[in-house]
Short mmCIF file of C-alpha atoms in Angstrom, two decimals:
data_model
loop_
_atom_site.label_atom_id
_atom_site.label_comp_id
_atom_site.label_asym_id
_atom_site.label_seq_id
_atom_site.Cartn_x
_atom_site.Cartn_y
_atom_site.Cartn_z
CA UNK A 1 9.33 10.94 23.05
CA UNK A 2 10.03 13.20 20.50
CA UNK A 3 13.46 11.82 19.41
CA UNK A 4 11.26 8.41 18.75
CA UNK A 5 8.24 10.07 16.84
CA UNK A 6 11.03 11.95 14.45
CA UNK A 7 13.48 9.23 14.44
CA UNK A 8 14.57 9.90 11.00
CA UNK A 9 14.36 7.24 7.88
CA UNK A 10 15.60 7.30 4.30
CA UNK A 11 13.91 9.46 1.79
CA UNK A 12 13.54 6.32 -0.57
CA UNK A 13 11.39 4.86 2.22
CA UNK A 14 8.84 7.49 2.07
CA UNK A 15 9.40 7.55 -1.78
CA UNK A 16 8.25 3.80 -1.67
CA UNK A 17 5.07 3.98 0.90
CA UNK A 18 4.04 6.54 -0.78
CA UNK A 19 3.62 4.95 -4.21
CA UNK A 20 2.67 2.21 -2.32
CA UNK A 21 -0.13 4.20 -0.73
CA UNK A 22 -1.41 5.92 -3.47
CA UNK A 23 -1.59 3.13 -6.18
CA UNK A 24 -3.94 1.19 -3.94
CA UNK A 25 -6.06 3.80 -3.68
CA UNK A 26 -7.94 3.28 -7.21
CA UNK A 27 -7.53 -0.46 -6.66
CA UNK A 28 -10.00 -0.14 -3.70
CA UNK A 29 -12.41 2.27 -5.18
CA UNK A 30 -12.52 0.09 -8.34
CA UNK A 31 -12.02 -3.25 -6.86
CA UNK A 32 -12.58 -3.37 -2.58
CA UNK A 33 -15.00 -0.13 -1.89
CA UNK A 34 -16.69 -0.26 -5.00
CA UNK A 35 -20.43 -0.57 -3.01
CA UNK A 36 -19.61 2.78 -1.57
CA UNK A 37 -20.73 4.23 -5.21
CA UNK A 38 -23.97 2.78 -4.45
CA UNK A 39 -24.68 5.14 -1.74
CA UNK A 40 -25.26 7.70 -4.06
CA UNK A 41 -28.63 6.69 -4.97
CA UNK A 42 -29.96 5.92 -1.51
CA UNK A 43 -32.17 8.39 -0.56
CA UNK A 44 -31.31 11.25 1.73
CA UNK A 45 -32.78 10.53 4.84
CA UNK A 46 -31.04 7.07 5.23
CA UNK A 47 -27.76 8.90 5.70
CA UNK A 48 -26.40 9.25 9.15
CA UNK A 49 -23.02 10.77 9.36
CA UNK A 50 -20.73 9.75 11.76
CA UNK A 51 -19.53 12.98 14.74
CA UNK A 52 -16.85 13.90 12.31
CA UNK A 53 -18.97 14.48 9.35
CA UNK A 54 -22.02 16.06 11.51
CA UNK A 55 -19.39 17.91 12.96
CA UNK A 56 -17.82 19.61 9.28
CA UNK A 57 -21.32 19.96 8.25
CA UNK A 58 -20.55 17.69 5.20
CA UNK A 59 -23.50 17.82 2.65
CA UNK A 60 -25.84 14.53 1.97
CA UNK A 61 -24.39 12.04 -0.81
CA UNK A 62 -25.93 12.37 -3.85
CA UNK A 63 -24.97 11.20 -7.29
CA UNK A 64 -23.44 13.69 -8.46
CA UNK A 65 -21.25 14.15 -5.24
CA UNK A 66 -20.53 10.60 -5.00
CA UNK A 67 -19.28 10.20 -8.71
CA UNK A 68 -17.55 13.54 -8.52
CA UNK A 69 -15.30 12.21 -5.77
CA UNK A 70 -15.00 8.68 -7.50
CA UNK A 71 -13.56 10.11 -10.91
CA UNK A 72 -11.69 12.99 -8.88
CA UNK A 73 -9.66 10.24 -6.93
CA UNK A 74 -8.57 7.98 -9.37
CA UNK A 75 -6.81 10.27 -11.25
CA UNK A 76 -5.51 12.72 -8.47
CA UNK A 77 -3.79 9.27 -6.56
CA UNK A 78 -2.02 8.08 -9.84
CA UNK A 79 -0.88 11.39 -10.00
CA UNK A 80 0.55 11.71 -6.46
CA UNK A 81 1.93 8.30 -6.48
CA UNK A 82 4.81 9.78 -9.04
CA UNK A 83 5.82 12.14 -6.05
CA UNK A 84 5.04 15.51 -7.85
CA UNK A 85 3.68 18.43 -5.69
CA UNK A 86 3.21 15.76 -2.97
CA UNK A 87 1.58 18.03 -0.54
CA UNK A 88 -0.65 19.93 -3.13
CA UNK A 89 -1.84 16.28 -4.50
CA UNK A 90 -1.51 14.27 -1.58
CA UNK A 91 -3.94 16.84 0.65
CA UNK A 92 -6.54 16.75 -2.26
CA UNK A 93 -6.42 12.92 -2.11
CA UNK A 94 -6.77 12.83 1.63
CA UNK A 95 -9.61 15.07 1.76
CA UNK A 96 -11.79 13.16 -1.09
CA UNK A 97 -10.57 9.57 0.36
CA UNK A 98 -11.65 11.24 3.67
CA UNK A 99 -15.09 11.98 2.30
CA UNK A 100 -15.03 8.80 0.96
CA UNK A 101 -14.98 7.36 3.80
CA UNK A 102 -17.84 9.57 5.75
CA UNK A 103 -20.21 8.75 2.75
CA UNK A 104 -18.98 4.86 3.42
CA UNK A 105 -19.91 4.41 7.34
CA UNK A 106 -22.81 6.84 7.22
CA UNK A 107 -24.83 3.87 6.47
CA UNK A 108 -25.31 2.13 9.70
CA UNK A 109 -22.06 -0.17 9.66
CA UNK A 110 -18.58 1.07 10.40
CA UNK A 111 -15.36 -0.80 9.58
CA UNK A 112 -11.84 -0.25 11.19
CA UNK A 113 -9.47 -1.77 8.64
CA UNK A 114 -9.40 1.63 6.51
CA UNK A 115 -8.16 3.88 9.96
CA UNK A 116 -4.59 3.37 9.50
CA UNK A 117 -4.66 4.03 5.71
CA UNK A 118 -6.45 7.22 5.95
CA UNK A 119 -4.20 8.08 8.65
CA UNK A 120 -1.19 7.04 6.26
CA UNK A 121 -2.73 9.30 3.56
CA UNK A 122 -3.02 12.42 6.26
CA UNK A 123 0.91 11.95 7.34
CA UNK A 124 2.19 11.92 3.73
CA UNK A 125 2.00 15.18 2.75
CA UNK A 126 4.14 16.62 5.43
CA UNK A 127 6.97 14.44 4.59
CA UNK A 128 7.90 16.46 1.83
CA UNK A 129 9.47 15.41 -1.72
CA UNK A 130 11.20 12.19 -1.52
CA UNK A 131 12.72 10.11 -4.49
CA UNK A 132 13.43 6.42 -4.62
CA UNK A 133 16.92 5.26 -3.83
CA UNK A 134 17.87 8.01 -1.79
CA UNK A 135 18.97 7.37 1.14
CA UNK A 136 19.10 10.86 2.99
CA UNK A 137 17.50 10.90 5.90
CA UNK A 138 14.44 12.48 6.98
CA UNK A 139 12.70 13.50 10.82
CA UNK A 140 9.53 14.68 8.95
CA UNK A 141 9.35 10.96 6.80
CA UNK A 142 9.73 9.30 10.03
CA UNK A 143 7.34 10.95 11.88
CA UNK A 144 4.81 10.21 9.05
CA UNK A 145 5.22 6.53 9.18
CA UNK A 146 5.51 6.55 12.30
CA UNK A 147 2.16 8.05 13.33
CA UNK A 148 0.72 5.45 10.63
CA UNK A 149 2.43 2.58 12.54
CA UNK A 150 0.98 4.01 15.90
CA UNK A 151 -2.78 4.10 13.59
CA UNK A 152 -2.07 0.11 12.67
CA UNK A 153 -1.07 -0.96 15.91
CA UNK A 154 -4.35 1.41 17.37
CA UNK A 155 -6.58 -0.57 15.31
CA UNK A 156 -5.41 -3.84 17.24
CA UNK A 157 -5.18 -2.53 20.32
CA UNK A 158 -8.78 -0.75 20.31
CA UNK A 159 -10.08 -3.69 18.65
CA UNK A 160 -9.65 -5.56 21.77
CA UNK A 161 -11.28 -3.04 24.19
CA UNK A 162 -14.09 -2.88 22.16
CA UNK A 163 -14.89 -6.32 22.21
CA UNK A 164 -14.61 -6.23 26.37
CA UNK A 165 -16.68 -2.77 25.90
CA UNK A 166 -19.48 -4.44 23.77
CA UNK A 167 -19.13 -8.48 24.01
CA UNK A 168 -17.77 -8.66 28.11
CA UNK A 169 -15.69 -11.76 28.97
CA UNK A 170 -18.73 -13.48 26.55
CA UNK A 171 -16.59 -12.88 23.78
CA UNK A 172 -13.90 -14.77 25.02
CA UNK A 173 -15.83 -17.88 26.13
CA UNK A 174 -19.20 -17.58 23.55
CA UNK A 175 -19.94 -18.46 20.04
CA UNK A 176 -17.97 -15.85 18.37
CA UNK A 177 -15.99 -17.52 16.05
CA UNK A 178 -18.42 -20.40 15.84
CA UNK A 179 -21.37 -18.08 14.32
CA UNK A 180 -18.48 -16.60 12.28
CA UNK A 181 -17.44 -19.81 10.69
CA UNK A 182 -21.17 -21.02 10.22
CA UNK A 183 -22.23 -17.45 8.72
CA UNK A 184 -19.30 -17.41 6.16
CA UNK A 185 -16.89 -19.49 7.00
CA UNK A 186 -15.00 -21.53 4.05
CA UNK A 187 -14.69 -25.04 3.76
CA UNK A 188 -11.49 -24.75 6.49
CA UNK A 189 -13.19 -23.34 8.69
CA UNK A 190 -16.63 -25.84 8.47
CA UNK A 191 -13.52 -28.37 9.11
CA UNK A 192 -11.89 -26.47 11.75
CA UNK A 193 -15.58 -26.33 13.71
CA UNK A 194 -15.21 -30.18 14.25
CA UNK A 195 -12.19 -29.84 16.18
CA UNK A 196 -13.64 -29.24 20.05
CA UNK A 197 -12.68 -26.02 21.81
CA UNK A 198 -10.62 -24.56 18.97
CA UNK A 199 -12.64 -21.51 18.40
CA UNK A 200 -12.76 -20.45 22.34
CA UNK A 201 -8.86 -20.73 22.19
CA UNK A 202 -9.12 -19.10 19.06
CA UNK A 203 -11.27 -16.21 20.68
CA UNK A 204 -8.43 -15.82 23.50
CA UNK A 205 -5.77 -15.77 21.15
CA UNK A 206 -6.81 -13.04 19.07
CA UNK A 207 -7.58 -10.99 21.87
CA UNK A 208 -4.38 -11.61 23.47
CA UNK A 209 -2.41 -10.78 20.45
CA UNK A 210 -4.37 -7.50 20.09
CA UNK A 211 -3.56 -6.51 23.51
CA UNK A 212 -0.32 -7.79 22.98
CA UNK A 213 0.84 -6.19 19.82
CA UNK A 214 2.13 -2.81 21.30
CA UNK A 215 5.38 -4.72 21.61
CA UNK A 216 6.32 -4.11 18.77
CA UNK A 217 7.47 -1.05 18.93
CA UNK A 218 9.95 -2.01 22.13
CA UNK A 219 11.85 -5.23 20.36
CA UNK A 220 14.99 -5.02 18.35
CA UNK A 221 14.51 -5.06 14.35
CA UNK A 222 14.99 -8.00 13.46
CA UNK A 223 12.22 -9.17 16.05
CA UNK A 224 9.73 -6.15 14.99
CA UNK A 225 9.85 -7.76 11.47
CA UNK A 226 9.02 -11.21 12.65
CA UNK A 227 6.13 -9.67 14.71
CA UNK A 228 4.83 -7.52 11.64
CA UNK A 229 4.94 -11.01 9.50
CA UNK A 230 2.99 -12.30 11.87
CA UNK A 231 0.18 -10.00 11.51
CA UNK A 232 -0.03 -10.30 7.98
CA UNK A 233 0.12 -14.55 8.69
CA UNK A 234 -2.97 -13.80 11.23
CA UNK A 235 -5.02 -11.80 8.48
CA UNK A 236 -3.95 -14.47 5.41
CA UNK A 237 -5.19 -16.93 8.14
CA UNK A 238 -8.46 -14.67 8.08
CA UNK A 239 -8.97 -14.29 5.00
CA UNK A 240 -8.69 -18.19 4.40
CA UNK A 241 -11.19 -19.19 7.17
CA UNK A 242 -13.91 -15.86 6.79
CA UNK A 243 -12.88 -14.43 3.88
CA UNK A 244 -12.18 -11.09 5.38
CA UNK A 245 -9.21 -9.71 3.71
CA UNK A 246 -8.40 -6.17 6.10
CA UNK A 247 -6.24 -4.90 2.73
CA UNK A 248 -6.49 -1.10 3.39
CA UNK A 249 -4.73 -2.50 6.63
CA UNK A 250 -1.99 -4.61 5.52
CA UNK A 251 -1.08 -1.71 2.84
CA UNK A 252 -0.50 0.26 5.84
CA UNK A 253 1.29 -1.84 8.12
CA UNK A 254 3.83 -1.61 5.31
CA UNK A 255 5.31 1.10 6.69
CA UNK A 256 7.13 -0.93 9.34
CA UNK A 257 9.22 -3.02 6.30
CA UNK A 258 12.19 -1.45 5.54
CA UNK A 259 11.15 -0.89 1.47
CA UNK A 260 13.57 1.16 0.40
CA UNK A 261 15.67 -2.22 -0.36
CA UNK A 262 12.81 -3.11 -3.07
CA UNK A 263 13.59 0.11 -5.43
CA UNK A 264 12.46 -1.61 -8.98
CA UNK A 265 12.21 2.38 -10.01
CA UNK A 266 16.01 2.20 -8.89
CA UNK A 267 16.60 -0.44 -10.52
CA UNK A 268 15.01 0.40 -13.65
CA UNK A 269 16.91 3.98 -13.70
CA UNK A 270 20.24 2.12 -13.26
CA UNK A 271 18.99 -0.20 -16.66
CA UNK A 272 18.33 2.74 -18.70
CA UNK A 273 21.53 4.77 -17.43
CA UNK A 274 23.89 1.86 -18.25
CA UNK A 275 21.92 0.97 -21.51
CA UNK A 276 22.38 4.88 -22.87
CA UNK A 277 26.44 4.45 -21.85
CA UNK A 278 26.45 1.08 -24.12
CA UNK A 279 24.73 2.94 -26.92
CA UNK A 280 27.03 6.01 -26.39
CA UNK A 281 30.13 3.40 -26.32
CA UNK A 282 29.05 1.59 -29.52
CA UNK A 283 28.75 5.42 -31.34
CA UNK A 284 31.97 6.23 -29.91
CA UNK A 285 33.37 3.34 -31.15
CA UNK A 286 31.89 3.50 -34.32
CA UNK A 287 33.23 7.23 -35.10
CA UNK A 288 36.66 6.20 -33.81
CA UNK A 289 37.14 3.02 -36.31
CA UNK A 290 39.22 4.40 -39.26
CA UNK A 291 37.47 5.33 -42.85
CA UNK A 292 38.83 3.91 -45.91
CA UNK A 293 41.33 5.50 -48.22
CA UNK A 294 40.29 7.12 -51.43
CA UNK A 295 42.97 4.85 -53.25
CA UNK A 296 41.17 2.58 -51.30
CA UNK A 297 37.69 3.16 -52.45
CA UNK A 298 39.10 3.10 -55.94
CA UNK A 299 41.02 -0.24 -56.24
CA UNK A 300 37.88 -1.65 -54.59
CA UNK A 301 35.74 -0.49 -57.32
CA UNK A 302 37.97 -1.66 -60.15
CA UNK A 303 38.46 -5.30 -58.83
CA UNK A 304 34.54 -4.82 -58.43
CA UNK A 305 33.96 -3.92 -61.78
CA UNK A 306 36.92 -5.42 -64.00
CA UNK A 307 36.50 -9.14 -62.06
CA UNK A 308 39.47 -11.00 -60.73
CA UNK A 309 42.48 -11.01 -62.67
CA UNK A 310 43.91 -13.77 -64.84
CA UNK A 311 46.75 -15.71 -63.63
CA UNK A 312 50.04 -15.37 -65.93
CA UNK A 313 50.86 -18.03 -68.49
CA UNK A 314 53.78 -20.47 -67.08
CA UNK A 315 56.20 -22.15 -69.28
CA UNK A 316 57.03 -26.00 -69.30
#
């Protein structure tokens, strides 16, 4: 167990999460948790925190608090997406994206596509300093993406027993999807409801590749890649039917891809290396190429200043 929890990946794979990681994390405080903000100017006694946050004592959201933790992250998460003092930075990101998400779910509704990312954001500081495009290996990387994978897969998995837990074998034969579709659905999906029995197979489908999707972690590579494209096909299909996108998710479930092959910080080292050897060639060469002559120098200036000379006079 613990040879498979440590199994040890290149550096330049934790080098790449990580920026991955921590460059989304403005994108969904500007962009896909921007209503969070909001919850600063609700009044007190609306706020509910969740065990965790009753738990810490964490104090009541208030404007200030809220907007101090909004400016704080942005900032902080560009910063730790470079890969300086990436336990210093990342642990300061954690704990304000972790408060973050307290002041988010306080509110009555709780969402589960942000677990794996904040669990992603917890692992990374103990992997330790990692650059792109090496490729040394590392026990403590792979132990932090793999604890993340273990959050993503978690998320299905639990998903799945909730919905037996809460909806009963009702979920699987009722009006799930079909409320769903009418509530939100796009123009698919309205098409989609004319199409008898689709959303009860639908319903048992999902469920079975929730309870399913531990598997991935037994299959061979190349099969564990086809199974993690699949999950991000099932949530495009999502978003196209419901519009629910499950990004924080799908940023996480990146760490099964193998991204150290997509190093455009690699590749953009290697450009400026091999463009400061060309300009150091062309000086080189330049320095090397002979200088002219005095005499030179001299004859130029006369033919330069006396004009071309006249040809001599022939005889008949």
């Amino acid at each position: 167990m613990t040879r498979w929890l440590f199994a040890p990946v290149p550096k330049a794979r934790i080098a790449a999460f990580r920026t991955l990681v921590y460059l989304f994390i403005p994108l969904d405080l500007v962009f896909f948790s921007a209503w969070i903000k909001s919850h600063g100017n609700l009044p007190g006694n609306l706020y509910q925190p969740l065990v965790v946050g009753d738990l810490l004592h964490l104090p009541t959201p208030t404007h200030l608090l809220v907007n101090a933790i909004y400016w704080a992250l942005i900032p902080l998460s560009l910063l730790a997406a470079t890969g300086r003092a990436p336990r210093l930075l990342g642990w300061a990101v954690f704990a304000l994206y972790f408060e973050w998400m307290i002041i988010a779910m306080s509110y009555g509704k709780i969402d589960h596509d942000r677990y794996a990312i904040l669990v992603a954001l917890a692992a990374l500081p103990t992997a330790g300093r990692a650059r792109h495009g090496d490729q040394t290996p590392s026990e403590a990387g792979g132990f932090a993406l793999r604890v993340t994978q273990i959050a993503v897969i978690a998320t299905y998995f639990l998903a799945s027993v909730a919905k037996f837990r809460y909806g009963g074998l009702e979920w699987l034969t009722g009006a799930t999807l079909t409320r769903s579709f009418i509530r939100r659905g796009t123009l698919a999906a309205q098409w989609l409801l004319q199409i008898p029995g689709f959303t009860t197979v639908s319903q048992f489908g999902i469920v079975g590749f929730e309870l399913l999707s531990p598997i991935v972690f037994v299959v061979r590579p190349k099969w564990r890649y086809l199974l993690v494209a699949g999950f991000y096909v099932f949530h495009l299909l999502t978003f196209a039917l419901i519009t629910i996108s499950f990004v924080p998710h799908q940023i996480a479930m990146a760490g099964f891809l193998p991204l150290e092959k997509v190093t455009p910080i690699a590749w953009f080292r290697r450009w400026r290396s091999r463009s400061s050897a060309l300009d150091a060639s062309s000086l080189s060469s330049a320095s090397s190429s002979p200088s002219p002559s005095a005499g030179e120098l001299e004859g130029g200036d006369r033919s330069r200043h006396d004009g071309p000379e006249e040809p001599a006079p022939t005889t008949a």
